[in-house]
């Protein structure tokens, strides 16, 4: 089609997510398999890469915007703009789980965090006693400086005794068969308690004018 040398692209094709170090395809395909196509970057500079008219340009490209252009009967045509995003994704999946404390009273707020290091391409799931009732609130913080880490925070407001149990996060690599899970045990008591340990006997004898210390350990 001389009036439309580039096959129209759908929006999903224009945003390209690539794992760090992996090759990708910029899918500017032509209706004429013999068309001469040039790939240019955001600085309007040509980028040299292998071209297949049925797929597009294939190679390792830095993050940024790219456009393809071709000339038909002296008229220059440009494709849609393609945006490449580079995602950090190591083959290992370092995960840590942290709880501010592991013993709570009824009515307090439970907070547990699960941290995934050096990866941006992760699916994470929580398992905890109140999951069936969807009691937990989950927040994600994507931190990039000074290093890449995903911080998933699970918050359980107004905890009850029924919230006692295992709190587990399972991280799965989005593109590789790698997963890691970590667990912490949380206990919720109906009310606070005090444990006393007297350091003296039920019956003590004291001499007249003697100074006697009575020590009690309180936990």
Tab-separated table of C-alpha atoms in Angstrom:
chain	number	residue	atom	x	y	z
A	1	UNK	CA	0.000	0.000	0.000
A	2	UNK	CA	1.944	3.084	-1.197
A	3	UNK	CA	-0.248	5.365	0.914
A	4	UNK	CA	0.478	3.375	4.107
A	5	UNK	CA	3.900	1.732	3.839
A	6	UNK	CA	4.008	0.927	7.585
A	7	UNK	CA	1.510	-1.583	8.956
A	8	UNK	CA	-0.497	0.233	11.665
A	9	UNK	CA	0.590	-0.737	15.185
A	10	UNK	CA	-1.606	-1.253	18.214
A	11	UNK	CA	-0.819	0.765	21.384
A	12	UNK	CA	0.484	-2.346	23.169
A	13	UNK	CA	3.203	-2.689	20.514
A	14	UNK	CA	4.460	0.840	21.043
A	15	UNK	CA	5.537	0.275	24.669
A	16	UNK	CA	8.323	-2.290	24.762
A	17	UNK	CA	9.516	-3.707	28.098
A	18	UNK	CA	12.921	-5.391	27.923
A	19	UNK	CA	14.975	-7.120	30.566
A	20	UNK	CA	18.456	-5.701	30.959
A	21	UNK	CA	20.817	-7.279	28.414
A	22	UNK	CA	18.100	-9.030	26.350
A	23	UNK	CA	17.508	-8.431	22.624
A	24	UNK	CA	14.137	-7.113	21.487
A	25	UNK	CA	12.108	-6.240	18.397
A	26	UNK	CA	10.974	-2.756	17.366
A	27	UNK	CA	7.914	-3.880	15.379
A	28	UNK	CA	7.723	-1.403	12.510
A	29	UNK	CA	6.611	-3.718	9.680
A	30	UNK	CA	6.133	-2.664	6.074
A	31	UNK	CA	3.432	-3.481	3.531
A	32	UNK	CA	6.186	-3.698	0.887
A	33	UNK	CA	8.735	-6.420	1.822
A	34	UNK	CA	11.374	-4.723	-0.367
A	35	UNK	CA	11.053	-1.286	1.259
A	36	UNK	CA	14.269	0.288	2.527
A	37	UNK	CA	13.673	1.185	6.174
A	38	UNK	CA	15.817	3.278	8.509
A	39	UNK	CA	15.614	3.266	12.306
A	40	UNK	CA	16.194	6.607	14.035
A	41	UNK	CA	16.447	7.469	17.724
A	42	UNK	CA	15.116	10.457	19.679
A	43	UNK	CA	18.113	12.546	18.519
A	44	UNK	CA	17.111	11.853	14.886
A	45	UNK	CA	20.274	9.787	14.462
A	46	UNK	CA	20.214	6.503	12.483
A	47	UNK	CA	20.508	3.297	14.511
A	48	UNK	CA	22.047	0.315	12.732
A	49	UNK	CA	20.323	-3.023	13.392
A	50	UNK	CA	19.110	-6.109	11.515
A	51	UNK	CA	15.748	-5.553	9.787
A	52	UNK	CA	13.081	-8.124	8.958
A	53	UNK	CA	10.039	-6.720	7.140
A	54	UNK	CA	7.782	-9.302	8.844
A	55	UNK	CA	9.000	-8.433	12.368
A	56	UNK	CA	10.876	-5.148	12.452
A	57	UNK	CA	14.316	-4.150	13.763
A	58	UNK	CA	15.973	-6.763	15.951
A	59	UNK	CA	18.807	-6.058	18.394
A	60	UNK	CA	19.917	-4.763	21.778
A	61	UNK	CA	18.673	-1.198	22.059
A	62	UNK	CA	19.176	1.356	24.857
A	63	UNK	CA	16.081	2.745	26.563
A	64	UNK	CA	14.438	5.592	24.693
A	65	UNK	CA	12.137	6.425	21.792
A	66	UNK	CA	12.573	5.107	18.259
A	67	UNK	CA	10.887	5.777	14.914
A	68	UNK	CA	11.182	4.038	11.564
A	69	UNK	CA	11.137	5.858	8.235
A	70	UNK	CA	10.998	4.868	4.593
A	71	UNK	CA	10.575	6.604	1.257
A	72	UNK	CA	7.926	5.708	-1.324
A	73	UNK	CA	8.078	7.450	-4.738
A	74	UNK	CA	10.038	10.319	-3.258
A	75	UNK	CA	7.694	10.796	-0.282
A	76	UNK	CA	9.076	10.119	3.222
A	77	UNK	CA	6.876	8.249	5.692
A	78	UNK	CA	7.453	7.758	9.407
A	79	UNK	CA	6.095	4.996	11.614
A	80	UNK	CA	4.542	5.433	15.018
A	81	UNK	CA	6.940	6.149	17.881
A	82	UNK	CA	8.136	3.125	19.865
A	83	UNK	CA	9.252	3.504	23.486
A	84	UNK	CA	11.707	1.031	25.002
A	85	UNK	CA	11.925	0.608	28.770
A	86	UNK	CA	14.813	-1.362	30.261
A	87	UNK	CA	13.919	-3.376	33.369
A	88	UNK	CA	16.469	-4.722	35.824
A	89	UNK	CA	15.990	-8.457	36.353
A	90	UNK	CA	18.746	-10.682	37.724
A	91	UNK	CA	18.568	-14.478	37.556
A	92	UNK	CA	18.682	-14.637	41.346
A	93	UNK	CA	15.775	-13.429	43.482
A	94	UNK	CA	17.016	-12.049	46.835
A	95	UNK	CA	14.024	-11.596	49.180
A	96	UNK	CA	13.806	-10.509	52.825
A	97	UNK	CA	10.785	-10.350	55.127
A	98	UNK	CA	10.661	-8.002	58.115
A	99	UNK	CA	8.166	-7.364	60.925
A	100	UNK	CA	8.409	-4.375	63.266
A	101	UNK	CA	7.483	-6.838	66.040
A	102	UNK	CA	6.043	-10.342	66.184
A	103	UNK	CA	3.796	-10.043	69.263
A	104	UNK	CA	0.743	-7.759	69.214
A	105	UNK	CA	-2.307	-6.971	71.326
A	106	UNK	CA	-5.877	-6.929	70.028
A	107	UNK	CA	-6.616	-3.623	68.281
A	108	UNK	CA	-3.026	-2.892	67.273
A	109	UNK	CA	-1.884	-2.605	63.642
A	110	UNK	CA	0.274	-5.394	62.223
A	111	UNK	CA	2.919	-4.293	59.703
A	112	UNK	CA	5.009	-6.765	57.685
A	113	UNK	CA	7.299	-5.852	54.775
A	114	UNK	CA	8.720	-8.043	52.029
A	115	UNK	CA	11.686	-6.618	50.099
A	116	UNK	CA	12.847	-7.856	46.679
A	117	UNK	CA	16.340	-6.712	45.668
A	118	UNK	CA	17.826	-6.021	42.199
A	119	UNK	CA	14.661	-6.963	40.274
A	120	UNK	CA	11.869	-4.954	38.691
A	121	UNK	CA	10.080	-7.865	36.989
A	122	UNK	CA	8.464	-9.684	39.899
A	123	UNK	CA	5.058	-11.084	40.825
A	124	UNK	CA	4.552	-11.148	44.593
A	125	UNK	CA	1.790	-12.838	46.575
A	126	UNK	CA	0.968	-12.709	50.280
A	127	UNK	CA	-0.473	-15.517	52.372
A	128	UNK	CA	-1.699	-14.677	55.875
A	129	UNK	CA	-4.583	-15.620	58.227
A	130	UNK	CA	-6.850	-12.735	57.167
A	131	UNK	CA	-6.347	-13.109	53.397
A	132	UNK	CA	-9.711	-14.818	52.784
A	133	UNK	CA	-11.494	-11.796	54.268
A	134	UNK	CA	-9.151	-9.442	52.371
A	135	UNK	CA	-8.288	-7.775	55.641
A	136	UNK	CA	-4.803	-6.660	54.625
A	137	UNK	CA	-3.785	-3.455	52.854
A	138	UNK	CA	-0.866	-3.863	50.439
A	139	UNK	CA	1.398	-1.034	49.283
A	140	UNK	CA	4.328	-1.145	46.868
A	141	UNK	CA	7.307	1.240	46.898
A	142	UNK	CA	9.681	1.014	43.933
A	143	UNK	CA	13.028	2.350	45.166
A	144	UNK	CA	15.816	2.879	42.619
A	145	UNK	CA	18.441	4.856	44.587
A	146	UNK	CA	20.996	3.927	45.840
A	147	UNK	CA	20.005	0.462	44.538
A	148	UNK	CA	16.945	-1.213	43.022
A	149	UNK	CA	14.482	-2.731	45.475
A	150	UNK	CA	10.738	-3.368	45.599
A	151	UNK	CA	9.248	-2.894	49.067
A	152	UNK	CA	5.852	-4.570	49.557
A	153	UNK	CA	4.147	-3.555	52.822
A	154	UNK	CA	1.251	-5.567	54.279
A	155	UNK	CA	-0.794	-3.735	56.936
A	156	UNK	CA	-3.485	-5.383	59.094
A	157	UNK	CA	-5.496	-2.723	60.973
A	158	UNK	CA	-7.387	-3.561	64.183
A	159	UNK	CA	-5.701	-6.931	64.705
A	160	UNK	CA	-7.546	-9.702	66.537
A	161	UNK	CA	-6.526	-13.068	67.951
A	162	UNK	CA	-7.641	-14.617	64.640
A	163	UNK	CA	-4.778	-12.782	62.924
A	164	UNK	CA	-2.271	-15.010	64.720
A	165	UNK	CA	-0.322	-17.257	62.349
A	166	UNK	CA	2.139	-17.418	59.460
A	167	UNK	CA	2.720	-14.363	57.277
A	168	UNK	CA	4.382	-15.471	54.055
A	169	UNK	CA	5.397	-13.633	50.888
A	170	UNK	CA	6.216	-15.494	47.673
A	171	UNK	CA	8.108	-13.684	44.917
A	172	UNK	CA	8.109	-15.129	41.405
A	173	UNK	CA	10.300	-13.977	38.549
A	174	UNK	CA	7.999	-12.754	35.774
A	175	UNK	CA	9.990	-14.351	32.932
A	176	UNK	CA	12.176	-17.043	34.542
A	177	UNK	CA	11.225	-20.144	36.523
A	178	UNK	CA	12.584	-18.695	39.757
A	179	UNK	CA	10.684	-18.145	42.983
A	180	UNK	CA	11.533	-17.378	46.598
A	181	UNK	CA	9.364	-17.267	49.688
A	182	UNK	CA	9.946	-16.012	53.214
A	183	UNK	CA	7.839	-16.387	56.363
A	184	UNK	CA	7.429	-14.788	59.775
A	185	UNK	CA	5.160	-15.932	62.628
A	186	UNK	CA	2.918	-13.265	64.207
A	187	UNK	CA	1.111	-13.728	67.541
A	188	UNK	CA	-1.838	-11.577	68.637
A	189	UNK	CA	-2.933	-11.716	72.308
A	190	UNK	CA	-6.407	-10.809	73.509
A	191	UNK	CA	-4.869	-8.362	75.965
A	192	UNK	CA	-1.522	-7.371	77.398
A	193	UNK	CA	0.012	-9.376	80.215
A	194	UNK	CA	2.660	-8.982	82.889
A	195	UNK	CA	4.963	-11.758	84.067
A	196	UNK	CA	6.409	-11.388	87.583
A	197	UNK	CA	9.389	-13.286	88.955
A	198	UNK	CA	9.928	-12.531	92.699
A	199	UNK	CA	13.515	-13.059	93.864
A	200	UNK	CA	12.423	-13.956	97.439
A	201	UNK	CA	10.515	-16.689	99.285
A	202	UNK	CA	6.859	-16.551	100.408
A	203	UNK	CA	8.109	-16.130	103.988
A	204	UNK	CA	11.136	-13.963	104.826
A	205	UNK	CA	12.695	-13.201	108.239
A	206	UNK	CA	14.311	-9.840	108.985
A	207	UNK	CA	16.377	-8.799	112.005
A	208	UNK	CA	15.477	-5.632	113.859
A	209	UNK	CA	16.875	-2.531	112.088
A	210	UNK	CA	18.110	-4.705	109.181
A	211	UNK	CA	17.734	-3.255	105.678
A	212	UNK	CA	16.264	-5.884	103.375
A	213	UNK	CA	15.839	-5.618	99.580
A	214	UNK	CA	12.975	-7.377	97.865
A	215	UNK	CA	13.597	-7.721	94.097
A	216	UNK	CA	10.975	-8.573	91.492
A	217	UNK	CA	11.708	-9.037	87.773
A	218	UNK	CA	8.810	-7.689	85.676
A	219	UNK	CA	8.355	-8.657	82.022
